[in-house]
Amino acid sequence: MLINSDVKLNGLSLADFNRADCLIYGIGNVGRQDDGLGWAFIDWLEAEEVCPEAETVRNYQLFLEDADLISNKTRVLFIDATKDPSVELFLLQPVSARLDFSFTSHAISIPSIMATCQLCFEVQPEVYVLAIRGYEWALQEGLTDSARSNLDQAIAHFSRQG
């Protein structure tokens, strides 16, 4: 099981994102099965009133304008589904800025958003990604049972952090 966090990552827990200068950003599409994992995590945060001080955002994909959005934040947590088979349940990791020329009309990476933020606004928030393993991406609403289980494991993990 690949869970890259020892209950706290670099001493951080979700409580460290419960500030007005923090952003929790769910990436995904609830109409494409497990691609909705990022939004489902945000749904849980809001329903349980976890991190009510943080700004929460849901979007289908990242946009160049997100560099401006994160420029006003101290700490950012992106949540997204992953197809990476090396991630059994979920993976929490810090992200570094890097221009990787991923920008197209349909995709820009988190490291590129961070690099653009640095170049345009001369600031760099702490950025982390919570990648939750998904399995199916068909045009259909609802998470698969396996993805729902991974989401539940991530939620349980962060719920224990206190």
Coordinates of N, CA, C and O in Angstrom, one line a residue:
M1 N 0.8 -1.2 0.0 CA 0.0 0.0 0.0 C 0.9 1.2 0.0 O 1.7 1.4 0.9
L2 N 0.7 2.1 -1.0 CA 1.5 3.3 -1.0 C 0.8 4.5 -0.5 O -0.2 5.0 -1.1
I3 N 1.1 4.8 0.7 CA 0.5 6.0 1.4 C 1.7 6.8 1.8 O 2.3 6.5 2.8
N4 N 2.0 7.9 1.1 CA 3.2 8.6 1.3 C 2.9 9.7 2.4 O 2.9 10.9 2.1
S5 N 2.7 9.3 3.6 CA 2.5 10.2 4.7 C 2.6 9.4 6.0 O 2.1 8.3 6.1
D6 N 3.2 10.0 7.0 CA 3.3 9.3 8.3 C 2.3 10.0 9.2 O 2.6 10.6 10.2
V7 N 1.0 9.9 8.8 CA -0.1 10.6 9.4 C 0.0 12.1 9.2 O -0.9 12.8 9.0
K8 N 1.2 12.7 9.3 CA 1.4 14.1 8.9 C 2.6 14.2 7.9 O 3.5 13.5 8.0
L9 N 2.4 15.0 7.0 CA 3.4 15.2 5.9 C 4.2 16.5 6.3 O 3.6 17.6 6.4
N10 N 5.5 16.4 6.5 CA 6.3 17.6 6.9 C 5.6 18.3 8.1 O 5.7 19.5 8.2
G11 N 5.0 17.5 9.0 CA 4.4 18.1 10.2 C 3.0 18.7 9.9 O 2.5 19.3 10.8
L12 N 2.5 18.5 8.7 CA 1.2 19.1 8.4 C 0.1 18.1 8.5 O 0.2 16.9 8.3
S13 N -1.1 18.7 8.9 CA -2.3 17.9 8.9 C -3.4 18.8 8.2 O -3.1 19.9 7.8
L14 N -4.6 18.3 8.0 CA -5.6 19.1 7.4 C -5.9 20.4 8.2 O -6.2 21.4 7.7
A15 N -5.7 20.3 9.5 CA -5.9 21.5 10.4 C -5.0 22.6 9.9 O -5.3 23.8 10.1
D16 N -3.8 22.3 9.3 CA -2.9 23.3 8.9 C -3.4 24.0 7.6 O -2.9 25.1 7.2
F17 N -4.5 23.5 7.0 CA -5.1 24.1 5.8 C -6.4 24.9 6.2 O -7.0 25.5 5.4
N18 N -6.7 24.9 7.5 CA -7.9 25.6 8.0 C -7.6 27.0 8.3 O -7.8 27.5 9.4
R19 N -7.2 27.7 7.3 CA -6.9 29.2 7.4 C -7.4 29.9 6.1 O -7.5 29.3 5.1
A20 N -7.7 31.1 6.3 CA -8.2 31.9 5.1 C -7.2 32.0 4.0 O -7.5 32.3 2.9
D21 N -5.9 31.9 4.4 CA -4.9 32.0 3.3 C -4.5 30.7 2.7 O -3.5 30.6 2.1
C22 N -5.4 29.7 2.9 CA -5.2 28.4 2.3 C -6.3 28.1 1.3 O -7.4 28.6 1.4
L23 N -5.9 27.2 0.3 CA -6.8 26.8 -0.7 C -6.8 25.3 -0.8 O -5.7 24.7 -0.8
I24 N -8.0 24.7 -0.9 CA -8.1 23.2 -1.2 C -8.9 23.1 -2.5 O -10.0 23.5 -2.6
Y25 N -8.2 22.5 -3.5 CA -8.7 22.6 -4.8 C -8.9 21.1 -5.4 O -8.0 20.4 -5.5
G26 N -10.2 20.8 -5.6 CA -10.6 19.5 -6.1 C -10.6 19.5 -7.6 O -11.4 20.3 -8.2
I27 N -9.9 18.7 -8.3 CA -9.8 18.6 -9.8 C -10.6 17.4 -10.2 O -10.4 16.3 -9.6
G28 N -11.4 17.5 -11.2 CA -12.1 16.3 -11.7 C -13.4 16.5 -12.4 O -13.7 17.7 -12.7
N29 N -14.0 15.5 -12.7 CA -15.3 15.5 -13.5 C -16.2 14.4 -13.0 O -15.9 13.2 -13.2
V30 N -17.2 14.8 -12.2 CA -18.1 13.8 -11.7 C -18.9 13.0 -12.7 O -19.5 11.9 -12.4
G31 N -18.9 13.4 -14.0 CA -19.5 12.7 -15.1 C -18.6 11.7 -15.7 O -19.0 11.1 -16.8
R32 N -17.4 11.5 -15.2 CA -16.5 10.6 -15.8 C -16.0 9.6 -14.7 O -14.8 9.4 -14.5
Q33 N -16.9 9.0 -14.0 CA -16.7 8.0 -12.9 C -15.6 8.5 -11.9 O -15.8 9.5 -11.2
D34 N -14.5 7.8 -11.8 CA -13.5 8.0 -10.8 C -12.8 9.3 -10.9 O -12.1 9.8 -10.0
D35 N -13.0 10.0 -12.1 CA -12.4 11.3 -12.2 C -13.0 12.3 -11.2 O -12.5 13.4 -11.0
G36 N -14.1 11.9 -10.6 CA -14.8 12.7 -9.6 C -14.2 12.7 -8.2 O -14.8 13.3 -7.3
L37 N -13.1 11.9 -8.0 CA -12.6 11.8 -6.7 C -12.2 13.1 -6.0 O -12.4 13.3 -4.8
G38 N -11.6 14.0 -6.8 CA -11.2 15.3 -6.2 C -12.4 16.1 -5.7 O -12.3 16.7 -4.6
W39 N -13.5 16.1 -6.4 CA -14.7 16.8 -6.0 C -15.3 16.1 -4.8 O -15.8 16.7 -3.9
A40 N -15.2 14.7 -4.8 CA -15.8 14.0 -3.7 C -15.1 14.3 -2.4 O -15.7 14.4 -1.3
F41 N -13.8 14.5 -2.4 CA -13.0 14.8 -1.2 C -13.5 16.2 -0.7 O -13.7 16.4 0.5
I42 N -13.7 17.2 -1.7 CA -14.1 18.5 -1.3 C -15.6 18.4 -0.7 O -15.9 19.1 0.3
D43 N -16.4 17.6 -1.3 CA -17.8 17.4 -0.8 C -17.7 16.9 0.7 O -18.4 17.4 1.5
W44 N -16.8 16.0 1.0 CA -16.6 15.5 2.4 C -16.2 16.6 3.3 O -16.7 16.8 4.4
L45 N -15.2 17.4 2.8 CA -14.7 18.5 3.7 C -15.8 19.5 4.0 O -15.9 19.9 5.2
E46 N -16.6 19.8 3.0 CA -17.7 20.8 3.3 C -18.8 20.2 4.1 O -19.3 20.8 5.0
A47 N -19.2 18.9 3.8 CA -20.3 18.3 4.6 C -19.9 18.1 6.1 O -20.8 18.3 6.9
E48 N -18.7 17.8 6.3 CA -18.2 17.6 7.7 C -17.6 18.8 8.4 O -17.2 18.8 9.5
E49 N -17.7 19.9 7.6 CA -17.1 21.2 8.1 C -15.7 21.1 8.5 O -15.3 21.6 9.5
V50 N -14.9 20.3 7.7 CA -13.5 20.2 7.9 C -12.8 21.3 7.1 O -13.2 21.6 6.0
C51 N -12.0 22.1 7.8 CA -11.3 23.2 7.1 C -12.3 24.3 6.6 O -12.2 24.8 5.5
P52 N -13.2 24.7 7.5 CA -14.2 25.7 7.0 C -13.6 27.1 6.7 O -14.2 27.9 6.0
E53 N -12.4 27.4 7.2 CA -11.8 28.7 7.0 C -11.1 28.7 5.6 O -10.9 29.8 5.1
A54 N -10.7 27.6 5.1 CA -10.0 27.5 3.8 C -10.9 27.8 2.7 O -12.1 27.5 2.7
E55 N -10.4 28.3 1.6 CA -11.2 28.5 0.4 C -11.2 27.1 -0.3 O -10.1 26.4 -0.4
T56 N -12.3 26.6 -0.8 CA -12.4 25.4 -1.5 C -12.9 25.7 -2.9 O -13.7 26.6 -3.2
V57 N -12.3 25.0 -3.9 CA -12.6 25.1 -5.3 C -12.8 23.8 -5.9 O -12.0 22.8 -5.6
R58 N -13.7 23.7 -6.9 CA -13.8 22.5 -7.7 C -13.7 22.9 -9.1 O -14.4 23.9 -9.5
N59 N -12.9 22.2 -9.9 CA -12.9 22.5 -11.3 C -12.6 21.3 -12.1 O -12.0 20.3 -11.6
Y60 N -12.9 21.3 -13.4 CA -12.7 20.1 -14.3 C -11.2 19.9 -14.6 O -10.8 18.8 -14.8
Q61 N -10.5 21.0 -14.6 CA -9.1 20.9 -15.0 C -8.4 22.2 -14.5 O -9.1 23.2 -14.0
L62 N -7.1 22.2 -14.5 CA -6.4 23.4 -14.1 C -6.4 24.4 -15.3 O -6.4 24.0 -16.4
F63 N -6.3 25.7 -15.0 CA -6.3 26.8 -16.0 C -5.1 27.7 -15.6 O -4.7 27.8 -14.5
L64 N -4.6 28.3 -16.6 CA -3.5 29.3 -16.4 C -3.9 30.3 -15.4 O -3.0 30.7 -14.6
E65 N -5.1 30.7 -15.3 CA -5.6 31.7 -14.3 C -5.4 31.2 -12.9 O -5.4 31.9 -11.9
D66 N -5.2 29.9 -12.7 CA -5.0 29.3 -11.4 C -3.7 29.8 -10.8 O -3.6 29.8 -9.5
A67 N -2.8 30.2 -11.6 CA -1.5 30.8 -11.1 C -1.9 32.0 -10.3 O -1.3 32.3 -9.2
D68 N -2.8 32.8 -10.7 CA -3.2 34.0 -10.0 C -4.0 33.6 -8.7 O -3.7 34.2 -7.6
L69 N -4.8 32.6 -8.8 CA -5.6 32.1 -7.6 C -4.6 31.7 -6.5 O -4.8 32.1 -5.4
I70 N -3.6 30.9 -6.8 CA -2.7 30.4 -5.8 C -1.7 31.5 -5.3 O -1.1 31.4 -4.2
S71 N -1.6 32.6 -6.1 CA -0.6 33.6 -5.7 C -1.0 34.3 -4.4 O -0.2 34.9 -3.8
N72 N -2.3 34.2 -4.1 CA -2.8 34.9 -2.9 C -2.9 33.9 -1.7 O -3.5 34.3 -0.7
K73 N -2.3 32.8 -1.8 CA -2.4 31.7 -0.8 C -1.0 31.4 -0.2 O 0.0 31.5 -0.9
T74 N -1.0 31.0 1.0 CA 0.2 30.5 1.7 C 0.5 29.1 1.4 O 1.6 28.6 1.3
R75 N -0.6 28.3 1.5 CA -0.6 26.8 1.3 C -1.7 26.4 0.5 O -2.9 26.8 0.6
V76 N -1.5 25.4 -0.4 CA -2.5 24.9 -1.3 C -2.4 23.4 -1.3 O -1.4 22.8 -1.4
L77 N -3.6 22.8 -1.3 CA -3.7 21.3 -1.4 C -4.6 21.0 -2.6 O -5.8 21.4 -2.7
F78 N -4.0 20.4 -3.7 CA -4.8 19.9 -4.8 C -5.2 18.5 -4.6 O -4.4 17.7 -4.1
I79 N -6.4 18.1 -4.9 CA -6.9 16.7 -4.8 C -7.3 16.3 -6.2 O -8.1 17.0 -6.8
D80 N -6.7 15.1 -6.7 CA -7.1 14.7 -8.0 C -7.0 13.2 -8.0 O -6.4 12.5 -7.2
A81 N -7.7 12.6 -9.0 CA -7.7 11.1 -9.2 C -6.4 10.8 -10.0 O -5.9 11.7 -10.7
T82 N -5.9 9.6 -9.8 CA -4.7 9.2 -10.5 C -5.0 7.8 -11.1 O -5.7 7.0 -10.5
K83 N -4.4 7.6 -12.3 CA -4.4 6.3 -12.9 C -3.1 5.5 -12.6 O -3.0 4.4 -13.0
D84 N -2.2 6.1 -12.0 CA -0.9 5.6 -11.7 C -1.0 4.3 -10.9 O -1.4 4.3 -9.7
P85 N -0.6 3.1 -11.5 CA -0.8 1.9 -10.8 C 0.1 1.7 -9.6 O -0.1 0.8 -8.8
S86 N 1.2 2.6 -9.5 CA 2.0 2.5 -8.3 C 1.4 3.1 -7.0 O 1.8 2.8 -5.9
V87 N 0.3 3.8 -7.2 CA -0.5 4.3 -6.1 C -1.6 3.3 -5.8 O -2.6 3.2 -6.6
E88 N -1.5 2.6 -4.7 CA -2.5 1.6 -4.4 C -3.8 2.2 -3.9 O -4.9 1.9 -4.3
L89 N -3.7 3.2 -2.9 CA -4.9 3.8 -2.4 C -4.8 5.3 -2.6 O -5.7 5.9 -3.3
F90 N -3.9 6.0 -2.0 CA -3.7 7.4 -2.2 C -2.2 7.8 -1.9 O -1.5 7.1 -1.3
L91 N -1.8 9.0 -2.4 CA -0.5 9.5 -2.2 C -0.5 10.9 -2.0 O -1.2 11.7 -2.7
L92 N 0.1 11.4 -0.9 CA 0.2 12.8 -0.5 C 1.6 13.2 -0.6 O 2.5 12.5 0.0
Q93 N 1.9 14.2 -1.4 CA 3.2 14.6 -1.6 C 3.3 16.1 -1.9 O 2.4 16.7 -2.4
P94 N 4.5 16.7 -1.5 CA 4.7 18.1 -1.9 C 5.0 18.2 -3.4 O 5.5 17.2 -4.0
V95 N 4.8 19.4 -3.9 CA 5.0 19.6 -5.4 C 6.0 20.8 -5.5 O 5.9 21.8 -4.8
S96 N 6.9 20.7 -6.5 CA 7.8 21.8 -6.8 C 7.4 22.4 -8.1 O 7.0 21.8 -9.0
A97 N 7.7 23.7 -8.2 CA 7.5 24.5 -9.4 C 8.4 24.0 -10.5 O 9.6 23.7 -10.3
R98 N 7.8 23.8 -11.7 CA 8.6 23.4 -12.9 C 7.8 23.7 -14.1 O 6.7 23.2 -14.3
L99 N 8.4 24.5 -15.0 CA 7.7 24.7 -16.3 C 8.0 23.4 -17.1 O 9.1 23.0 -17.4
D100 N 6.9 22.7 -17.5 CA 7.1 21.5 -18.2 C 6.4 21.5 -19.6 O 6.3 20.5 -20.2
F101 N 5.9 22.7 -20.0 CA 5.3 22.9 -21.3 C 4.1 22.0 -21.5 O 3.9 21.5 -22.6
S102 N 3.4 21.7 -20.4 CA 2.2 20.9 -20.5 C 1.0 21.7 -20.9 O -0.1 21.1 -21.2
F103 N 1.1 23.0 -21.0 CA 0.0 23.8 -21.4 C -0.5 23.5 -22.8 O 0.2 23.6 -23.7
T104 N -1.8 23.1 -22.8 CA -2.5 22.9 -24.1 C -3.9 23.5 -23.8 O -4.2 24.0 -22.8
S105 N -4.8 23.3 -24.8 CA -6.2 23.8 -24.5 C -6.9 22.9 -23.5 O -7.9 23.2 -23.0
H106 N -6.3 21.7 -23.1 CA -6.9 20.8 -22.2 C -6.2 20.5 -21.0 O -6.7 19.8 -20.1
A107 N -4.9 20.9 -20.9 CA -4.1 20.5 -19.7 C -3.0 21.4 -19.4 O -2.4 22.0 -20.3
I108 N -2.8 21.6 -18.1 CA -1.6 22.3 -17.6 C -1.4 21.6 -16.3 O -2.3 21.3 -15.5
S109 N -0.1 21.4 -16.0 CA 0.2 20.6 -14.8 C 0.3 21.5 -13.6 O 0.5 22.8 -13.7
I110 N 0.2 20.9 -12.4 CA 0.4 21.7 -11.2 C 1.7 22.3 -11.1 O 1.8 23.5 -10.7
P111 N 2.8 21.6 -11.4 CA 4.1 22.3 -11.4 C 4.2 23.5 -12.3 O 4.9 24.5 -12.0
S112 N 3.6 23.4 -13.5 CA 3.5 24.6 -14.4 C 2.7 25.7 -13.8 O 3.1 26.9 -14.0
I113 N 1.6 25.4 -13.2 CA 0.8 26.5 -12.5 C 1.7 27.2 -11.5 O 1.7 28.4 -11.4
M114 N 2.5 26.4 -10.7 CA 3.3 26.9 -9.7 C 4.4 27.8 -10.3 O 4.7 28.9 -9.8
A115 N 5.1 27.3 -11.4 CA 6.1 28.1 -12.0 C 5.6 29.4 -12.6 O 6.3 30.4 -12.5
T116 N 4.4 29.3 -13.2 CA 3.8 30.5 -13.7 C 3.5 31.5 -12.6 O 3.7 32.7 -12.7
C117 N 3.0 31.0 -11.4 CA 2.8 31.9 -10.3 C 4.1 32.6 -9.9 O 4.1 33.8 -9.6
Q118 N 5.2 31.8 -9.8 CA 6.5 32.4 -9.4 C 6.9 33.4 -10.4 O 7.4 34.5 -10.1
L119 N 6.8 33.1 -11.7 CA 7.3 34.1 -12.8 C 6.4 35.3 -12.8 O 7.0 36.4 -13.0
C120 N 5.1 35.2 -12.7 CA 4.2 36.3 -12.9 C 4.0 37.2 -11.6 O 3.8 38.4 -11.7
F121 N 4.0 36.5 -10.5 CA 3.6 37.2 -9.2 C 4.8 37.2 -8.2 O 4.6 37.8 -7.1
E122 N 5.8 36.5 -8.5 CA 7.0 36.5 -7.6 C 6.7 36.0 -6.2 O 7.3 36.5 -5.2
V123 N 5.8 35.1 -6.1 CA 5.4 34.4 -4.9 C 5.3 32.9 -5.2 O 5.0 32.5 -6.3
Q124 N 5.5 32.1 -4.1 CA 5.3 30.7 -4.3 C 4.7 30.1 -3.0 O 5.4 30.0 -2.0
P125 N 3.5 29.7 -3.0 CA 2.9 29.0 -1.8 C 3.4 27.6 -1.7 O 4.0 27.1 -2.6
E126 N 3.3 27.0 -0.5 CA 3.6 25.6 -0.3 C 2.4 24.9 -1.0 O 1.3 25.2 -0.8
V127 N 2.8 23.9 -1.8 CA 1.8 23.2 -2.6 C 1.9 21.7 -2.4 O 3.1 21.1 -2.4
Y128 N 0.8 21.0 -2.2 CA 0.8 19.6 -2.0 C -0.3 19.0 -2.9 O -1.3 19.7 -3.2
V129 N -0.1 17.7 -3.2 CA -1.1 17.0 -4.0 C -1.5 15.7 -3.3 O -0.7 15.0 -2.8
L130 N -2.8 15.6 -3.2 CA -3.4 14.3 -2.7 C -3.9 13.6 -4.0 O -4.9 14.0 -4.5
A131 N -3.2 12.6 -4.4 CA -3.7 11.8 -5.6 C -4.4 10.5 -5.0 O -3.8 9.8 -4.3
I132 N -5.6 10.3 -5.4 CA -6.4 9.2 -5.0 C -6.6 8.2 -6.2 O -7.0 8.7 -7.3
R133 N -6.3 7.0 -6.0 CA -6.3 6.0 -7.1 C -7.7 5.8 -7.6 O -8.6 5.5 -6.9
G134 N -7.9 6.0 -8.9 CA -9.1 5.7 -9.6 C -8.9 4.6 -10.6 O -7.8 4.2 -11.0
Y135 N -10.0 4.0 -11.2 CA -9.9 2.9 -12.1 C -10.7 3.0 -13.4 O -10.3 2.5 -14.4
E136 N -11.8 3.7 -13.3 CA -12.7 3.8 -14.5 C -13.0 5.2 -14.8 O -13.2 6.0 -13.9
W137 N -13.0 5.6 -16.1 CA -13.1 7.0 -16.6 C -14.2 7.1 -17.7 O -14.2 8.1 -18.4
A138 N -15.2 6.2 -17.7 CA -16.2 6.3 -18.7 C -17.2 7.5 -18.4 O -17.2 8.0 -17.3
L139 N -17.9 7.8 -19.5 CA -18.9 8.9 -19.3 C -20.1 8.3 -18.5 O -21.1 7.8 -19.1
Q140 N -20.0 8.4 -17.2 CA -21.0 7.9 -16.3 C -20.8 8.5 -14.9 O -19.6 8.7 -14.5
E141 N -21.8 8.8 -14.3 CA -21.7 9.4 -12.9 C -21.5 8.3 -11.9 O -22.0 7.2 -12.0
G142 N -20.8 8.7 -10.8 CA -20.6 7.8 -9.7 C -19.3 7.1 -9.7 O -18.8 6.7 -10.8
L143 N -18.7 7.1 -8.5 CA -17.4 6.4 -8.4 C -17.5 4.9 -8.4 O -18.6 4.4 -8.0
T144 N -16.5 4.2 -8.9 CA -16.5 2.8 -8.8 C -16.3 2.4 -7.3 O -15.9 3.2 -6.5
D145 N -16.7 1.2 -7.0 CA -16.6 0.7 -5.6 C -15.1 0.8 -5.1 O -14.8 1.2 -4.0
S146 N -14.2 0.4 -6.0 CA -12.7 0.5 -5.6 C -12.3 1.9 -5.3 O -11.6 2.2 -4.4
A147 N -12.7 2.8 -6.2 CA -12.3 4.2 -6.0 C -13.0 4.8 -4.7 O -12.3 5.5 -4.0
R148 N -14.2 4.5 -4.5 CA -14.9 4.9 -3.3 C -14.2 4.4 -2.0 O -14.0 5.1 -1.1
S149 N -13.7 3.1 -2.1 CA -12.9 2.6 -1.0 C -11.7 3.4 -0.7 O -11.3 3.6 0.4
N150 N -11.0 3.7 -1.8 CA -9.7 4.5 -1.7 C -10.0 5.9 -1.1 O -9.3 6.4 -0.3
L151 N -11.1 6.5 -1.6 CA -11.5 7.8 -1.0 C -11.8 7.6 0.5 O -11.4 8.5 1.3
D152 N -12.5 6.6 0.8 CA -12.9 6.4 2.3 C -11.6 6.2 3.1 O -11.5 6.7 4.2
Q153 N -10.6 5.5 2.5 CA -9.3 5.3 3.2 C -8.6 6.6 3.4 O -8.0 6.9 4.5
A154 N -8.6 7.5 2.4 CA -8.0 8.8 2.5 C -8.7 9.6 3.6 O -8.0 10.3 4.4
I155 N -10.0 9.6 3.5 CA -10.8 10.4 4.5 C -10.5 9.8 5.9 O -10.3 10.6 6.9
A156 N -10.5 8.5 6.1 CA -10.2 7.9 7.4 C -8.8 8.3 7.9 O -8.6 8.7 9.0
H157 N -7.9 8.3 7.0 CA -6.5 8.7 7.3 C -6.4 10.1 7.8 O -5.9 10.4 8.9
F158 N -7.1 11.0 7.1 CA -7.1 12.5 7.5 C -8.0 12.7 8.7 O -7.7 13.6 9.5
S159 N -9.0 11.9 8.9 CA -9.8 12.1 10.1 C -9.1 11.7 11.3 O -9.3 12.3 12.4
R160 N -8.2 10.8 11.3 CA -7.4 10.4 12.4 C -6.4 11.4 12.8 O -5.9 11.4 13.9
Q161 N -6.0 12.3 11.9 CA -5.0 13.3 12.2 C -5.4 14.3 13.3 O -4.6 14.8 14.0
G162 N -6.7 14.6 13.3 CA -7.2 15.5 14.3 C -6.7 16.9 14.1 O -6.4 17.7 13.5

